[in-house]
PDB file of C-alpha atoms in Angstrom:
ATOM      1  CA  MET A   1     222.403 131.318  47.764  1.00  0.00           C
ATOM      2  CA  THR A   2     224.762 129.890  49.907  1.00  0.00           C
ATOM      3  CA  THR A   3     223.211 130.816  54.206  1.00  0.00           C
ATOM      4  CA  GLN A   4     225.876 133.776  54.133  1.00  0.00           C
ATOM      5  CA  ASN A   5     224.578 135.642  51.265  1.00  0.00           C
ATOM      6  CA  THR A   6     220.660 134.629  52.135  1.00  0.00           C
ATOM      7  CA  LEU A   7     221.902 136.749  55.611  1.00  0.00           C
ATOM      8  CA  ARG A   8     223.275 138.923  54.149  1.00  0.00           C
ATOM      9  CA  ALA A   9     220.652 139.523  50.943  1.00  0.00           C
ATOM     10  CA  VAL A  10     218.049 139.737  54.740  1.00  0.00           C
ATOM     11  CA  ALA A  11     220.425 141.916  56.054  1.00  0.00           C
ATOM     12  CA  VAL A  12     221.193 144.433  53.756  1.00  0.00           C
ATOM     13  CA  LEU A  13     217.271 145.079  52.505  1.00  0.00           C
ATOM     14  CA  GLY A  14     216.651 145.167  56.321  1.00  0.00           C
ATOM     15  CA  ALA A  15     218.947 148.325  55.940  1.00  0.00           C
ATOM     16  CA  THR A  16     218.341 149.506  53.055  1.00  0.00           C
ATOM     17  CA  THR A  17     214.334 150.546  54.717  1.00  0.00           C
ATOM     18  CA  LEU A  18     215.363 152.004  57.482  1.00  0.00           C
ATOM     19  CA  LEU A  19     218.276 154.408  55.650  1.00  0.00           C
ATOM     20  CA  ALA A  20     215.597 154.739  53.019  1.00  0.00           C
ATOM     21  CA  LEU A  21     212.874 156.033  56.050  1.00  0.00           C
ATOM     22  CA  ALA A  22     216.513 157.912  57.598  1.00  0.00           C
ATOM     23  CA  GLY A  23     216.870 159.958  54.037  1.00  0.00           C
ATOM     24  CA  GLY A  24     219.338 162.570  53.782  1.00  0.00           C
ATOM     25  CA  GLN A  25     222.504 161.312  52.970  1.00  0.00           C
ATOM     26  CA  ALA A  26     223.936 160.029  49.863  1.00  0.00           C
ATOM     27  CA  PHE A  27     224.413 156.424  49.795  1.00  0.00           C
ATOM     28  CA  ALA A  28     226.547 154.202  47.295  1.00  0.00           C
ATOM     29  CA  GLY A  29     223.546 152.637  45.180  1.00  0.00           C
ATOM     30  CA  VAL A  30     223.576 149.696  42.718  1.00  0.00           C
ATOM     31  CA  ALA A  31     223.601 150.769  39.286  1.00  0.00           C
ATOM     32  CA  PRO A  32     221.278 148.408  37.332  1.00  0.00           C
ATOM     33  CA  THR A  33     221.073 145.880  34.895  1.00  0.00           C
ATOM     34  CA  ASP A  34     218.811 143.842  32.714  1.00  0.00           C
ATOM     35  CA  SER A  35     221.692 140.719  33.212  1.00  0.00           C
ATOM     36  CA  PRO A  36     221.455 138.084  35.375  1.00  0.00           C
ATOM     37  CA  GLU A  37     225.615 139.316  36.068  1.00  0.00           C
ATOM     38  CA  LYS A  38     227.053 141.838  39.045  1.00  0.00           C
ATOM     39  CA  ALA A  39     226.223 145.105  38.667  1.00  0.00           C
ATOM     40  CA  ALA A  40     229.107 147.308  39.604  1.00  0.00           C
ATOM     41  CA  THR A  41     228.116 149.215  42.789  1.00  0.00           C
ATOM     42  CA  VAL A  42     228.423 153.592  41.373  1.00  0.00           C
ATOM     43  CA  VAL A  43     230.336 155.465  44.248  1.00  0.00           C
ATOM     44  CA  THR A  44     230.589 159.266  43.807  1.00  0.00           C
ATOM     45  CA  TYR A  45     233.296 161.321  45.655  1.00  0.00           C
ATOM     46  CA  ASP A  46     233.807 165.570  45.296  1.00  0.00           C
ATOM     47  CA  ALA A  47     237.874 166.381  45.218  1.00  0.00           C
ATOM     48  CA  SER A  48     236.608 169.916  45.140  1.00  0.00           C
ATOM     49  CA  GLY A  49     238.239 170.617  48.752  1.00  0.00           C
ATOM     50  CA  ALA A  50     240.724 168.101  48.083  1.00  0.00           C
ATOM     51  CA  GLU A  51     243.344 170.835  46.698  1.00  0.00           C
ATOM     52  CA  GLU A  52     246.614 170.055  45.845  1.00  0.00           C
ATOM     53  CA  PHE A  53     245.682 166.994  45.669  1.00  0.00           C
ATOM     54  CA  THR A  54     243.156 166.586  43.501  1.00  0.00           C
ATOM     55  CA  GLU A  55     245.355 164.965  40.914  1.00  0.00           C
ATOM     56  CA  ALA A  56     245.982 162.895  43.209  1.00  0.00           C
ATOM     57  CA  VAL A  57     242.587 161.629  44.143  1.00  0.00           C
ATOM     58  CA  ASP A  58     240.889 161.093  40.723  1.00  0.00           C
ATOM     59  CA  GLY A  59     244.752 158.624  40.556  1.00  0.00           C
ATOM     60  CA  GLY A  60     243.203 156.418  43.401  1.00  0.00           C
ATOM     61  CA  ALA A  61     239.722 155.823  41.898  1.00  0.00           C
ATOM     62  CA  ASP A  62     240.797 154.845  39.518  1.00  0.00           C
ATOM     63  CA  VAL A  63     243.255 152.639  40.391  1.00  0.00           C
ATOM     64  CA  TRP A  64     240.236 151.165  42.254  1.00  0.00           C
ATOM     65  CA  ASN A  65     238.223 150.970  39.198  1.00  0.00           C
ATOM     66  CA  GLU A  66     240.749 149.136  37.559  1.00  0.00           C
ATOM     67  CA  SER A  67     241.035 146.369  40.181  1.00  0.00           C
ATOM     68  CA  VAL A  68     238.009 145.811  41.165  1.00  0.00           C
ATOM     69  CA  THR A  69     234.693 145.524  39.462  1.00  0.00           C
ATOM     70  CA  GLY A  70     231.780 144.785  42.170  1.00  0.00           C
ATOM     71  CA  VAL A  71     232.306 148.564  42.986  1.00  0.00           C
ATOM     72  CA  GLN A  72     233.193 151.680  40.593  1.00  0.00           C
ATOM     73  CA  LEU A  73     234.396 155.560  41.378  1.00  0.00           C
ATOM     74  CA  GLU A  74     233.582 158.576  39.879  1.00  0.00           C
ATOM     75  CA  PRO A  75     233.790 162.348  39.982  1.00  0.00           C
ATOM     76  CA  ALA A  76     229.876 163.504  41.942  1.00  0.00           C
ATOM     77  CA  GLU A  77     228.392 165.564  38.652  1.00  0.00           C
ATOM     78  CA  ALA A  78     227.574 169.274  39.655  1.00  0.00           C
ATOM     79  CA  GLY A  79     225.368 169.658  42.098  1.00  0.00           C
ATOM     80  CA  GLU A  80     224.788 165.967  43.052  1.00  0.00           C
ATOM     81  CA  GLN A  81     225.410 165.046  46.980  1.00  0.00           C
ATOM     82  CA  ALA A  82     228.445 162.845  47.196  1.00  0.00           C
ATOM     83  CA  ASN A  83     229.530 159.575  48.824  1.00  0.00           C
ATOM     84  CA  ILE A  84     232.596 160.414  49.526  1.00  0.00           C
ATOM     85  CA  THR A  85     233.880 163.801  50.101  1.00  0.00           C
ATOM     86  CA  ILE A  86     237.444 164.194  49.670  1.00  0.00           C
ATOM     87  CA  VAL A  87     239.538 167.514  51.650  1.00  0.00           C
ATOM     88  CA  ALA A  88     243.003 169.136  51.853  1.00  0.00           C
ATOM     89  CA  ASP A  89     244.054 169.545  55.825  1.00  0.00           C
ATOM     90  CA  ASP A  90     247.832 170.090  57.918  1.00  0.00           C
ATOM     91  CA  GLY A  91     247.278 166.723  59.462  1.00  0.00           C
ATOM     92  CA  TRP A  92     247.632 162.826  58.683  1.00  0.00           C
ATOM     93  CA  PRO A  93     245.867 160.971  56.065  1.00  0.00           C
ATOM     94  CA  ARG A  94     242.704 160.012  57.077  1.00  0.00           C
ATOM     95  CA  ALA A  95     238.865 158.251  56.588  1.00  0.00           C
ATOM     96  CA  GLN A  96     236.007 158.331  58.053  1.00  0.00           C
ATOM     97  CA  THR A  97     233.418 155.503  57.279  1.00  0.00           C
ATOM     98  CA  THR A  98     229.649 156.473  57.484  1.00  0.00           C
ATOM     99  CA  SER A  99     228.891 153.432  55.863  1.00  0.00           C
ATOM    100  CA  LEU A 100     230.140 151.142  53.097  1.00  0.00           C
ATOM    101  CA  GLY A 101     230.849 153.658  50.174  1.00  0.00           C
ATOM    102  CA  ASN A 102     230.015 156.732  51.847  1.00  0.00           C
ATOM    103  CA  GLY A 103     232.589 159.051  54.266  1.00  0.00           C
ATOM    104  CA  ARG A 104     235.126 161.633  54.666  1.00  0.00           C
ATOM    105  CA  ILE A 105     238.380 161.621  53.631  1.00  0.00           C
ATOM    106  CA  TRP A 106     241.340 164.265  54.906  1.00  0.00           C
ATOM    107  CA  MET A 107     244.509 164.395  52.705  1.00  0.00           C
ATOM    108  CA  GLY A 108     246.448 164.943  55.245  1.00  0.00           C
ATOM    109  CA  ARG A 109     249.729 166.960  54.149  1.00  0.00           C
ATOM    110  CA  GLN A 110     251.718 166.650  57.054  1.00  0.00           C
ATOM    111  CA  ALA A 111     252.078 161.992  55.811  1.00  0.00           C
ATOM    112  CA  VAL A 112     253.229 164.151  52.452  1.00  0.00           C
ATOM    113  CA  GLU A 113     255.710 166.423  54.215  1.00  0.00           C
ATOM    114  CA  GLU A 114     257.247 163.316  55.404  1.00  0.00           C
ATOM    115  CA  GLY A 115     257.856 161.194  52.462  1.00  0.00           C
ATOM    116  CA  HIS A 116     255.030 159.126  51.603  1.00  0.00           C
ATOM    117  CA  ASP A 117     253.406 159.356  47.792  1.00  0.00           C
ATOM    118  CA  THR A 118     250.356 161.206  46.960  1.00  0.00           C
ATOM    119  CA  LEU A 119     248.794 158.930  44.945  1.00  0.00           C
ATOM    120  CA  ARG A 120     249.562 155.487  47.787  1.00  0.00           C
ATOM    121  CA  ILE A 121     247.901 157.734  50.133  1.00  0.00           C
ATOM    122  CA  ALA A 122     244.725 158.297  47.750  1.00  0.00           C
ATOM    123  CA  SER A 123     244.347 154.612  46.955  1.00  0.00           C
ATOM    124  CA  HIS A 124     244.704 153.154  50.717  1.00  0.00           C
ATOM    125  CA  GLU A 125     242.352 155.881  52.057  1.00  0.00           C
ATOM    126  CA  LEU A 126     239.320 155.307  49.807  1.00  0.00           C
ATOM    127  CA  GLY A 127     240.233 151.326  50.124  1.00  0.00           C
ATOM    128  CA  HIS A 128     239.097 152.788  53.925  1.00  0.00           C
ATOM    129  CA  ILE A 129     235.803 153.809  52.001  1.00  0.00           C
ATOM    130  CA  LEU A 130     235.186 151.009  50.589  1.00  0.00           C
ATOM    131  CA  GLY A 131     235.618 148.876  53.774  1.00  0.00           C
ATOM    132  CA  LEU A 132     239.438 147.104  54.056  1.00  0.00           C
ATOM    133  CA  PRO A 133     240.480 148.174  57.988  1.00  0.00           C
ATOM    134  CA  ASP A 134     244.763 148.765  57.842  1.00  0.00           C
ATOM    135  CA  ILE A 135     247.325 146.591  58.144  1.00  0.00           C
ATOM    136  CA  LYS A 136     250.346 147.118  60.480  1.00  0.00           C
ATOM    137  CA  PRO A 137     252.591 146.889  59.776  1.00  0.00           C
ATOM    138  CA  GLY A 138     252.086 145.561  56.455  1.00  0.00           C
ATOM    139  CA  PRO A 139     254.485 144.890  53.535  1.00  0.00           C
ATOM    140  CA  CYS A 140     254.577 147.239  50.580  1.00  0.00           C
ATOM    141  CA  THR A 141     252.890 145.067  48.072  1.00  0.00           C
ATOM    142  CA  SER A 142     249.801 145.336  50.664  1.00  0.00           C
ATOM    143  CA  LEU A 143     248.200 148.235  50.157  1.00  0.00           C
ATOM    144  CA  MET A 144     246.341 148.906  53.738  1.00  0.00           C
ATOM    145  CA  SER A 145     249.883 148.102  55.131  1.00  0.00           C
ATOM    146  CA  GLY A 146     249.623 152.549  54.458  1.00  0.00           C
ATOM    147  CA  ALA A 147     252.216 154.194  56.149  1.00  0.00           C
ATOM    148  CA  SER A 148     253.856 150.510  57.564  1.00  0.00           C
ATOM    149  CA  ALA A 149     255.483 150.071  55.044  1.00  0.00           C
ATOM    150  CA  GLY A 150     258.125 153.266  54.573  1.00  0.00           C
ATOM    151  CA  THR A 151     258.284 156.670  52.703  1.00  0.00           C
ATOM    152  CA  ASP A 152     259.890 154.679  49.856  1.00  0.00           C
ATOM    153  CA  CYS A 153     257.073 152.190  48.657  1.00  0.00           C
ATOM    154  CA  THR A 154     255.379 153.952  46.683  1.00  0.00           C
ATOM    155  CA  ASN A 155     252.453 151.179  45.275  1.00  0.00           C
ATOM    156  CA  ALA A 156     249.224 152.576  44.894  1.00  0.00           C
ATOM    157  CA  TYR A 157     247.559 149.415  44.076  1.00  0.00           C
ATOM    158  CA  PRO A 158     245.876 146.912  46.588  1.00  0.00           C
ATOM    159  CA  ASP A 159     247.372 143.196  46.855  1.00  0.00           C
ATOM    160  CA  GLU A 160     244.721 140.127  45.829  1.00  0.00           C
ATOM    161  CA  SER A 161     243.855 139.949  49.171  1.00  0.00           C
ATOM    162  CA  GLU A 162     242.548 143.236  49.030  1.00  0.00           C
ATOM    163  CA  LYS A 163     240.725 142.852  46.137  1.00  0.00           C
ATOM    164  CA  ALA A 164     239.192 140.595  46.700  1.00  0.00           C
ATOM    165  CA  SER A 165     237.647 141.319  50.086  1.00  0.00           C
ATOM    166  CA  VAL A 166     236.088 144.222  47.686  1.00  0.00           C
ATOM    167  CA  GLU A 167     234.765 142.140  45.690  1.00  0.00           C
ATOM    168  CA  ASP A 168     233.307 140.667  48.351  1.00  0.00           C
ATOM    169  CA  ASN A 169     231.631 143.701  50.049  1.00  0.00           C
ATOM    170  CA  PHE A 170     230.207 144.867  47.407  1.00  0.00           C
ATOM    171  CA  GLY A 171     228.972 141.459  46.278  1.00  0.00           C
ATOM    172  CA  THR A 172     225.375 141.750  46.805  1.00  0.00           C
ATOM    173  CA  ALA A 173     225.163 144.153  43.949  1.00  0.00           C
ATOM    174  CA  SER A 174     224.142 140.789  42.422  1.00  0.00           C
ATOM    175  CA  TYR A 175     220.606 140.885  44.518  1.00  0.00           C
ATOM    176  CA  PHE A 176     219.572 144.218  42.926  1.00  0.00           C
ATOM    177  CA  LYS A 177     218.222 144.164  38.751  1.00  0.00           C
ATOM    178  CA  SER A 178     216.800 146.886  37.991  1.00  0.00           C
ATOM    179  CA  ASP A 179     215.933 150.963  38.909  1.00  0.00           C
ATOM    180  CA  ALA A 180     213.379 149.484  41.130  1.00  0.00           C
ATOM    181  CA  ASP A 181     215.569 147.571  43.015  1.00  0.00           C
ATOM    182  CA  PHE A 182     218.195 150.425  43.271  1.00  0.00           C
ATOM    183  CA  LYS A 183     219.606 149.756  46.848  1.00  0.00           C
ATOM    184  CA  ARG A 184     221.836 151.621  49.108  1.00  0.00           C
ATOM    185  CA  ILE A 185     224.679 149.539  50.605  1.00  0.00           C
ATOM    186  CA  PRO A 186     224.834 150.171  54.905  1.00  0.00           C
ATOM    187  CA  LEU A 187     228.622 149.186  56.620  1.00  0.00           C
ATOM    188  CA  THR A 188     229.275 151.365  59.257  1.00  0.00           C
ATOM    189  CA  VAL A 189     229.124 154.451  61.444  1.00  0.00           C
ATOM    190  CA  GLY A 190     231.348 156.445  61.892  1.00  0.00           C
ATOM    191  CA  ARG A 191     234.829 154.608  62.571  1.00  0.00           C
ATOM    192  CA  VAL A 192     237.572 156.668  61.905  1.00  0.00           C
ATOM    193  CA  HIS A 193     240.649 154.757  60.147  1.00  0.00           C
ATOM    194  CA  GLN A 194     244.261 157.269  60.865  1.00  0.00           C
ATOM    195  CA  ASP A 195     247.504 156.520  58.054  1.00  0.00           C
TER     196      ASP A 195
END
């Protein structure tokens, strides 16, 4: 194990202890596994407030599920507190991360009215929750270039660099192997990404 991975594991375990004491919010958890391979982190989302964007949100989750193996996005079960809450509003699309795999997304109608693709918007905003920053200006091949790629861009898939970053963000999953080791993974608090 490299020094960086060791430090990451120590930081995650320490932060996990603090978060466990804090309680309240749902946190992205690592799915248990008996194999030495990395387990995918399951992140749940609630799109019940996404209104006309529900299909785009489900499609954005599918994009990420096809693109990476370290994390999988799944709709929350009835009564379950979701890691990600997704709502529709009349503003610009944006995401607020509370920790890695946790936060709130606003599917803003303003971008759609300007001609931006709803599936790209959903994938982009989910990318923020998975730990990715905006890359502006950027080409259409970069999902995180967002609106800077223009309204003609409908690419909803992350590029190889973006995929690698998400895999790295959730790479700590390999440290947790059983139900007893089910952990929550923190990242940042309260950062809002608008685009």
